[in-house]
Amino acid sequence: MSFFDVVFYLFATITVLAGVGVVVARNPVHAALFLVLAFCSAAGIWMLLEAEFLAITLILVYVGAVMVLFLFVVMMLDINLVKLREGFWRWFPFGALLAGLMVFEMVWVLGSRQTADVSKAIVHAADYSNTKELGRLIYTQYVYPFEIAAVILLVAMVAAIALTLRRRAGVKSQNVADQVKVKKADRLRIVSMKSEPKQ
Amino acid sequence: MMDWLLPVQNLLGPAWLPIWTVVKIMLIVAPLMGAVAYLTLAERKVIGWMQIRIGPNRVGYFGLLQPLADGLKLFMKEIIVPSGSNKFLFVIAPIMVLMPALAAWAVVPFNAELVLSNANAGLLYILAMTSLGVYGVIIAGWASNSKYAFLGCLRSAAQIVSYEIAMGFALVTVLMAAQSLNLGDIVKGQHGNYGMLNWYIIPLFPMFIVYLISGVAETNRAPFDVAEGESEIVAGFHVEYSGMAFALFFLGEYANMILVAFLTSIMFLGGWLSPVPFLPDSIVWMLGKVAFVLFLFLWFRATFPRYRYDQLMRLGWKVFIPVSLIWVVVVGAWMQTSYWLW
């Protein structure tokens, strides 16, 4: 077993264990942190495949932004753990069946003779820039799908903001324009007065 | 270049690479820790002078041993783990703050040859690593199991996440101008016949300001130090920490400050390039620029009153993000014309 394999199996084991941790962790915050660990080790595996752009973007987007917001929500919600775990064993066989099916599918696809050559990592020279290559493809050949995906994300964002945007009575919000417009003369009055004699 | 090391290399065989890498990492981390220690002294001295005080001058000549004394004091103190806290996460949080602050240094070049990893995706790597720093803050606030720590952690994390976006866009303009994610190539892109007129600070000046101010906010420094806010919430997310665990947060904060100073000088101020054409390029310029940016950090702290929390969020979301979005478009259009001289 080469060093490469050792690193791969290390990352793979951590990913799988962290994935199990997400499911079995009693505390939702722990589950979210396990998911972060799973993302990080998955990024490590991608790095082994020389897909440095994808690996770093996984860390940047999912770990650095998405999971932070997840953690925010999970930490602030008052989650009833008992209610959350209700019916775990009732649904467990169904979940296990789904998981088993997915593993079977992946083994089937990745292990078949048709994909045997495709699944091998392509080795590039040291100065090959994965990021540049990906950027070139996305902005030339796949520019329409890319733009459509971006617009869909934008629409989703606007929709999410629109859902929370409602008039509420009695909210004390700052009127920034008024604050900026304030002049010294509005707040401060300088009075000229005689000094009082010493007692 | 390293011919005299060849016999050692032959002696160690395959073990050479890991050992040599660890040596190189030590050669970066050890001076960095020294710089962090003396940055705290410089901060106290500079702010002292600005407020017409003397600053620390009792420990050692000119107060030069003060950082060592502070470090020793923090080492000797007991680390108290609150009984209701989550022990594992409580201990791991300071490490989570320091780890990304150190890991980002892997791709930072000091001059044309001196860099630990000359990575092609260096800028992306820096962005990813600095975005991990927020976990230490969140975990520290949550694991302490104290409402004050938790409130502080929410404020701090919201601030870091908001300013990261503007910072990312500032980096996008640099990447457009340099057409490379490699930090070494970004500096080389600013090389030219006109010295400092070739630096990206000229075409990207608004982004320089956005990046610098976001850098101050990212590192939770005054005037954006609402996470600490002595007058309101007292120390925020690390209120339950003591001794060395507490010191690690500040080690991370100061290491991040130095990192932001390095990145500012690499991306906008021409890195190790000389400001005038008749002087040679050297690492001295780099360190000088970093020292200048760090001085700005201290100057801000001594000068400005703290931002109110809603003002801080407004500045990040309603001023910096639109400005940087517009400048991305401006730079893109500018680069298509013949007036782009960089």
XYZ file of C-alpha atoms in Angstrom:
541
model
C 0.000 0.000 0.000
C 1.495 3.288 -1.054
C 1.434 6.498 0.959
C -1.286 7.734 -1.380
C -3.539 4.788 -0.450
C -2.905 5.274 3.253
C -3.992 8.907 2.993
C -7.030 7.965 0.938
C -8.231 5.321 3.393
C -7.595 7.680 6.296
C -9.766 10.391 4.754
C -12.381 7.875 3.617
C -12.652 6.355 7.106
C -13.005 9.780 8.699
C -15.673 10.764 6.151
C -17.733 7.636 6.765
C -17.393 7.814 10.554
C -18.318 11.495 10.538
C -21.328 10.683 8.352
C -22.444 8.071 10.885
C -21.836 10.653 13.591
C -24.207 13.100 11.902
C -26.978 10.517 12.101
C -26.401 9.148 15.593
C -25.274 12.300 17.448
C -27.801 13.174 20.150
C -27.101 16.895 20.065
C -27.954 18.761 16.823
C -24.901 21.033 17.214
C -22.668 17.973 17.421
C -24.375 16.575 14.332
C -23.673 19.808 12.427
C -20.025 19.728 13.521
C -19.754 16.108 12.389
C -21.052 17.231 9.002
C -18.307 19.870 8.901
C -15.749 17.142 9.586
C -17.242 15.021 6.798
C -16.966 17.950 4.351
C -13.354 18.596 5.336
C -12.268 15.012 4.819
C -14.223 14.800 1.545
C -12.268 17.882 0.450
C -9.103 15.984 1.371
C -10.127 13.131 -0.929
C -10.804 15.560 -3.780
C -7.411 17.097 -3.188
C -5.892 13.623 -3.660
C -7.608 13.505 -7.064
C -5.847 16.781 -7.949
C -9.213 18.537 -8.061
C -7.899 21.404 -5.964
C -10.506 23.902 -7.123
C -13.406 21.678 -6.072
C -11.706 20.756 -2.800
C -11.023 24.337 -1.795
C -14.450 25.506 -2.933
C -16.065 22.771 -0.851
C -14.275 24.141 2.206
C -14.925 27.766 1.263
C -18.617 27.462 0.412
C -19.950 24.576 2.468
C -17.726 24.685 5.528
C -16.986 28.410 5.531
C -20.460 29.720 4.744
C -23.325 27.199 4.566
C -22.467 25.239 7.703
C -21.822 28.421 9.671
C -25.392 29.530 8.960
C -26.626 26.018 9.752
C -24.845 26.135 13.093
C -26.335 29.549 13.773
C -29.856 28.265 13.246
C -29.315 25.008 15.107
C -27.705 26.759 18.064
C -30.429 29.369 18.410
C -33.472 27.145 17.922
C -34.992 25.607 20.984
C -34.990 22.055 19.729
C -36.797 19.383 21.684
C -34.395 16.452 21.458
C -36.910 13.874 22.641
C -39.437 14.842 19.995
C -36.700 14.968 17.353
C -35.600 11.426 18.063
C -39.121 10.062 18.228
C -39.704 7.317 15.696
C -36.000 6.811 15.014
C -36.258 3.033 15.240
C -39.533 2.917 13.367
C -37.963 4.614 10.340
C -34.547 3.010 10.775
C -35.202 -0.039 8.483
C -36.460 2.261 5.728
C -33.407 4.535 6.028
C -31.037 1.579 6.149
C -32.681 0.154 3.035
C -32.241 3.453 1.174
C -28.603 3.739 2.277
C -27.918 0.159 1.221
C -29.524 0.807 -2.152
C -27.369 3.892 -2.717
C -24.163 2.050 -1.793
C -25.155 -0.783 -4.146
C -25.812 1.684 -6.989
C -22.496 3.411 -6.533
C -20.565 0.154 -6.411
C -22.456 -1.004 -9.474
C -21.713 2.132 -11.497
C -18.142 2.746 -10.392
C -17.175 -0.934 -10.455
C -18.588 -1.819 -13.877
C -16.362 -2.436 -16.867
C -17.697 0.559 -18.799
C -16.565 3.063 -16.204
C -13.331 1.235 -15.286
C -11.137 3.583 -17.335
C -13.107 6.733 -16.585
C -12.865 6.350 -12.835
C -9.066 6.486 -12.901
C -7.652 9.854 -11.936
C -5.906 11.657 -14.760
C -2.433 12.723 -13.731
C -1.331 16.165 -14.862
C 1.963 18.036 -14.831
C 2.805 20.118 -11.775
C 2.041 23.456 -13.447
C -1.415 22.370 -14.638
C -4.040 24.683 -13.204
C -7.296 22.913 -12.541
C -8.947 26.231 -11.620
C -8.072 27.927 -14.904
C -9.257 24.944 -16.938
C -12.553 24.745 -15.070
C -13.110 28.488 -15.401
C -12.488 28.348 -19.135
C -15.014 25.528 -19.603
C -17.673 27.092 -17.399
C -17.505 30.458 -19.137
C -17.332 29.155 -22.698
C -18.899 25.772 -23.282
C -21.243 25.696 -20.284
C -21.971 29.395 -19.990
C -25.780 29.089 -20.392
C -26.301 26.310 -17.829
C -24.002 28.217 -15.502
C -25.903 31.480 -15.913
C -29.261 29.726 -15.504
C -28.061 28.089 -12.281
C -26.894 31.483 -11.030
C -30.252 33.108 -11.827
C -32.132 30.287 -10.076
C -29.993 30.814 -6.984
C -30.657 34.544 -7.123
C -34.402 33.950 -7.404
C -34.259 31.591 -4.435
C -32.393 34.218 -2.435
C -34.888 36.960 -3.297
C -37.747 34.587 -2.444
C -36.228 33.731 0.929
C -35.811 37.410 1.750
C -39.339 38.197 0.533
C -40.728 35.515 2.886
C -39.286 37.262 5.925
C -40.109 40.760 4.734
C -43.305 41.854 6.430
C -44.455 44.972 8.194
C -44.437 44.575 11.924
C -45.870 47.085 14.337
C -43.797 48.484 17.158
C -40.389 47.717 15.722
C -37.740 50.188 16.815
C -35.487 50.456 13.815
C -32.937 53.153 13.112
C -33.582 55.651 10.364
C -30.056 55.918 9.098
C -30.732 58.786 6.694
C -31.990 60.926 9.574
C -28.974 60.002 11.668
C -26.568 60.968 8.922
C -28.355 64.268 8.229
C -27.987 65.451 11.820
C -25.952 68.645 12.164
C -24.065 69.800 15.173
C -26.525 72.674 15.620
C -29.445 70.226 16.045
C -27.946 68.566 19.063
C -25.658 71.065 20.695
C -26.438 74.534 22.003
C -23.541 76.636 23.215
C -24.633 79.114 25.856
C -22.516 82.058 26.756
C -22.685 82.764 30.494
C -20.727 84.563 33.110
C -18.478 82.561 35.369
C -19.771 82.334 38.882
C -17.813 84.139 41.610
C -15.736 82.035 43.993
C -17.475 81.092 47.190
C 20.604 27.138 -3.888
C 20.552 24.541 -1.122
C 23.616 22.553 -2.262
C 25.149 22.396 1.181
C 22.104 20.444 2.369
C 22.588 17.635 -0.182
C 24.650 15.300 2.094
C 21.944 15.537 4.773
C 19.324 14.862 2.132
C 21.139 11.703 0.962
C 21.589 10.515 4.522
C 17.874 10.762 5.386
C 16.568 9.303 2.109
C 12.744 9.257 1.858
C 12.358 10.765 5.329
C 13.996 13.946 3.995
C 10.892 15.558 2.525
C 8.677 15.482 5.635
C 11.566 16.532 7.890
C 12.575 19.399 5.599
C 8.947 20.543 5.332
C 8.575 20.558 9.111
C 11.802 22.569 9.364
C 10.421 25.085 6.862
C 7.128 25.300 8.750
C 9.062 25.974 11.949
C 11.035 28.671 10.145
C 7.742 30.434 9.361
C 5.852 29.811 12.608
C 8.652 30.688 15.041
C 9.287 34.220 13.672
C 5.520 34.647 13.349
C 5.035 33.907 17.041
C 7.862 36.300 17.840
C 6.200 38.937 15.682
C 2.885 38.351 17.464
C 4.578 38.787 20.847
C 6.272 42.014 19.853
C 3.204 43.285 18.038
C 1.431 43.321 21.407
C 4.295 45.387 22.805
C 4.263 47.684 19.762
C 0.535 48.120 20.168
C 0.819 49.182 23.785
C 3.741 51.480 23.017
C 2.149 53.107 19.966
C -1.225 53.623 21.616
C 0.612 54.928 24.681
C 2.488 57.506 22.634
C -0.661 58.535 20.796
C -2.335 59.154 24.135
C 0.779 60.917 25.512
C 1.684 58.094 27.883
C 4.903 56.097 27.999
C 3.567 52.564 27.663
C 5.247 49.535 29.276
C 8.839 50.386 30.232
C 9.515 48.433 33.418
C 10.268 44.882 32.256
C 13.632 44.910 30.507
C 15.216 47.865 28.775
C 12.519 49.970 27.026
C 9.919 47.358 28.053
C 11.377 44.851 25.598
C 10.837 41.838 27.869
C 7.185 42.711 28.526
C 5.757 40.148 25.998
C 7.820 37.387 27.628
C 6.560 38.384 31.050
C 2.964 38.416 29.785
C 3.413 35.005 28.169
C 4.921 33.545 31.341
C 2.059 34.930 33.418
C -0.533 33.381 31.113
C 1.310 30.036 31.139
C 1.272 29.932 34.928
C -2.449 30.611 35.217
C -4.924 27.824 35.688
C -7.304 26.986 32.852
C -10.736 26.801 34.417
C -13.250 24.666 32.545
C -16.821 25.667 33.477
C -18.714 22.727 34.944
C -21.718 23.070 32.604
C -19.583 23.363 29.491
C -19.002 20.875 26.750
C -15.453 19.861 27.740
C -14.164 18.593 24.412
C -15.449 21.505 22.347
C -14.397 23.988 25.036
C -10.806 22.799 24.776
C -10.776 22.471 20.994
C -12.201 25.961 20.266
C -8.986 27.971 20.874
C -7.146 25.474 18.683
C -9.759 25.998 15.956
C -9.032 29.724 16.064
C -5.269 29.361 15.864
C -5.111 26.510 13.334
C -6.463 28.346 10.247
C -4.549 31.484 11.221
C -1.331 29.452 10.958
C -2.363 27.189 8.054
C -2.937 30.173 5.753
C 0.778 31.008 5.922
C 1.598 27.982 3.785
C 1.066 29.901 0.529
C 2.265 33.369 1.583
C 5.407 34.356 -0.361
C 8.079 36.440 1.380
C 10.077 37.192 -1.739
C 10.407 35.768 -5.247
C 11.793 32.398 -4.006
C 10.870 32.227 -0.358
C 7.500 30.440 -0.103
C 6.508 27.191 1.587
C 4.064 26.065 -1.102
C 3.948 27.829 -4.465
C 0.340 26.750 -4.976
C -1.588 27.683 -8.110
C -4.799 28.178 -6.172
C -3.086 30.153 -3.395
C -5.652 32.938 -3.168
C -8.542 30.449 -2.976
C -6.687 28.521 -0.291
C -6.233 31.699 1.751
C -9.944 32.490 1.411
C -10.893 28.964 2.502
C -8.546 28.965 5.484
C -9.570 32.386 6.745
C -13.228 31.391 6.454
C -12.570 28.520 8.886
C -11.525 30.872 11.688
C -15.149 31.621 12.533
C -15.653 28.050 13.814
C -13.368 28.644 16.778
C -15.470 31.659 17.721
C -18.800 29.852 17.336
C -17.663 26.719 19.159
C -16.081 28.743 21.978
C -19.282 30.696 22.522
C -21.523 27.672 22.395
C -19.372 25.262 24.420
C -18.938 27.752 27.275
C -22.635 27.296 28.087
C -22.921 30.898 29.176
C -25.372 33.368 27.695
C -22.824 36.191 27.614
C -20.305 34.087 25.753
C -23.063 32.956 23.399
C -24.245 36.496 22.647
C -20.672 37.555 22.007
C -20.124 34.601 19.700
C -23.244 35.410 17.663
C -22.189 39.029 17.219
C -18.665 38.124 16.307
C -19.605 35.322 13.923
C -22.217 37.470 12.144
C -19.620 40.184 11.720
C -16.953 37.833 10.372
C -19.362 36.200 7.915
C -20.631 39.570 6.617
C -17.252 41.133 6.008
C -15.886 37.979 4.404
C -18.112 38.621 1.373
C -16.757 42.108 0.709
C -13.247 40.794 1.312
C -13.823 37.977 -1.169
C -14.983 40.437 -3.846
C -11.916 42.610 -3.230
C -9.821 39.506 -3.881
C -11.816 38.816 -7.056
C -10.766 42.184 -8.518
C -7.138 41.435 -7.676
C -7.483 38.055 -9.338
C -8.941 39.742 -12.435
C -6.100 42.251 -12.591
C -3.362 39.660 -12.050
C -5.102 36.863 -13.991
C -3.684 34.408 -11.501
C -4.559 32.886 -8.133
C -0.909 32.374 -7.308
C 0.242 34.968 -4.769
C 3.745 35.032 -6.224
C 2.353 35.734 -9.709
C 0.116 38.465 -8.296
C 3.210 40.283 -7.026
C 5.051 39.670 -10.300
C 2.061 41.149 -12.157
C 2.742 44.433 -10.353
C 6.303 44.566 -11.610
C 7.022 47.311 -14.137
C 9.149 50.286 -15.064
C 7.348 52.851 -12.953
C 7.810 51.466 -9.447
C 4.809 52.094 -7.258
C 2.635 53.323 -10.145
C 2.514 49.698 -11.319
C 0.982 48.470 -8.074
C -2.649 47.390 -8.016
C -3.449 50.002 -5.407
C -3.772 52.535 -8.267
C -6.499 50.853 -10.378
C -8.059 49.020 -7.419
C -7.944 51.824 -4.870
C -11.586 51.447 -3.679
C -10.966 47.737 -3.232
C -7.827 48.453 -1.251
C -9.879 50.518 1.178
C -12.632 47.880 1.302
C -10.094 45.118 1.894
C -8.226 47.000 4.591
C -11.366 47.944 6.527
C -12.850 44.455 6.093
C -9.550 43.087 7.347
C -9.898 45.155 10.492
C -13.469 43.898 10.922
C -12.488 40.267 10.147
C -9.903 40.256 12.905
C -12.372 41.810 15.375
C -10.137 44.805 15.928
C -11.201 48.264 17.055
C -13.273 50.138 15.835
C -15.115 46.915 14.941
C -14.447 45.083 18.195
C -18.120 44.680 19.141
C -17.316 41.075 20.031
C -15.179 42.325 22.889
C -16.913 45.641 23.590
C -15.612 46.316 27.090
C -18.354 48.850 27.719
C -21.212 46.513 26.767
C -20.588 42.801 27.035
C -17.029 42.359 28.353
C -14.930 40.088 26.137
C -17.760 38.257 24.356
C -17.137 34.697 23.207
C -13.984 34.079 25.259
C -15.337 35.376 28.552
C -15.154 31.916 30.173
C -11.576 31.238 29.126
C -8.529 31.799 31.292
C -4.776 31.314 31.165
C -3.208 29.909 28.025
C -6.555 28.981 26.419
C -7.467 32.678 26.582
C -4.064 33.634 25.206
C -4.548 31.338 22.205
C -7.488 33.469 21.032
C -5.268 36.518 21.041
C -2.436 34.627 19.398
C -4.900 33.778 16.624
C -6.170 37.369 16.412
C -2.690 38.866 16.129
C -1.510 36.171 13.702
C -4.562 37.039 11.570
C -3.699 40.729 11.756
C -0.213 40.030 10.479
C -1.671 37.797 7.773
C -4.045 40.540 6.599
C -1.122 42.984 6.591
C 0.916 40.565 4.456
C -1.965 39.971 2.052
C -2.634 43.701 1.714
C 0.970 44.357 0.836
C 1.122 41.382 -1.550
C -2.070 42.192 -3.404
C -2.176 45.978 -3.445
C 1.223 47.324 -2.432
C 3.484 45.272 -4.666
C 4.836 42.808 -2.077
C 8.624 42.700 -2.188
C 8.818 45.080 -5.177
C 10.613 48.348 -4.681
C 8.476 51.534 -4.799
C 11.018 53.340 -6.989
C 12.657 51.830 -10.098
C 16.277 52.593 -9.121
C 16.279 50.550 -5.892
C 16.451 46.713 -5.952
C 13.471 44.568 -4.955
C 13.943 42.853 -1.630
C 12.188 41.283 1.326
C 12.949 44.472 3.260
C 10.260 46.301 1.266
C 7.812 43.549 2.074
C 8.464 43.750 5.807
C 8.352 47.545 5.667
C 4.935 47.521 3.981
C 3.649 44.946 6.465
C 4.880 47.086 9.349
C 3.115 50.099 7.845
C -0.213 48.253 7.511
C 0.128 46.918 11.059
C 0.771 50.466 12.244
C -2.502 51.465 10.552
C -4.274 48.784 12.618
C -2.869 50.247 15.827
C -3.569 53.786 14.681
C -7.234 52.921 14.003
C -7.539 51.470 17.456
C -6.113 54.574 19.101
C -8.201 56.957 16.999
C -11.734 55.761 16.286
C -14.631 55.169 18.659
C -16.333 51.791 18.428
C -19.019 51.262 15.803
C -22.532 50.576 16.942
C -23.604 47.065 15.974
C -26.243 48.083 13.398
C -23.864 50.631 11.857
C -21.267 47.919 11.491
C -23.680 45.575 9.728
C -24.912 48.423 7.519
C -21.375 49.318 6.485
C -20.658 45.713 5.547
C -23.853 44.882 3.676
C -25.067 48.178 2.274
C -21.815 49.962 1.513
C -18.936 47.556 0.989
C -20.720 44.764 -0.863
C -22.379 47.089 -3.458
C -19.154 49.071 -3.888
C -17.117 45.934 -4.471
C -19.727 44.448 -6.822
C -19.668 47.634 -8.913
C -15.892 47.730 -8.958
C -15.750 44.135 -10.218
C -17.803 45.262 -13.225
C -15.753 48.457 -13.640
C -12.471 46.566 -13.620
C -13.877 43.976 -16.039
C -14.961 46.688 -18.479
C -11.754 48.677 -17.974
C -9.634 45.659 -18.801
C -11.374 45.346 -22.187
C -10.272 48.843 -23.175
C -6.779 49.973 -24.108
C -6.639 52.200 -21.021
C -5.793 49.269 -18.773
C -2.084 49.780 -18.131
C -1.422 47.220 -15.375
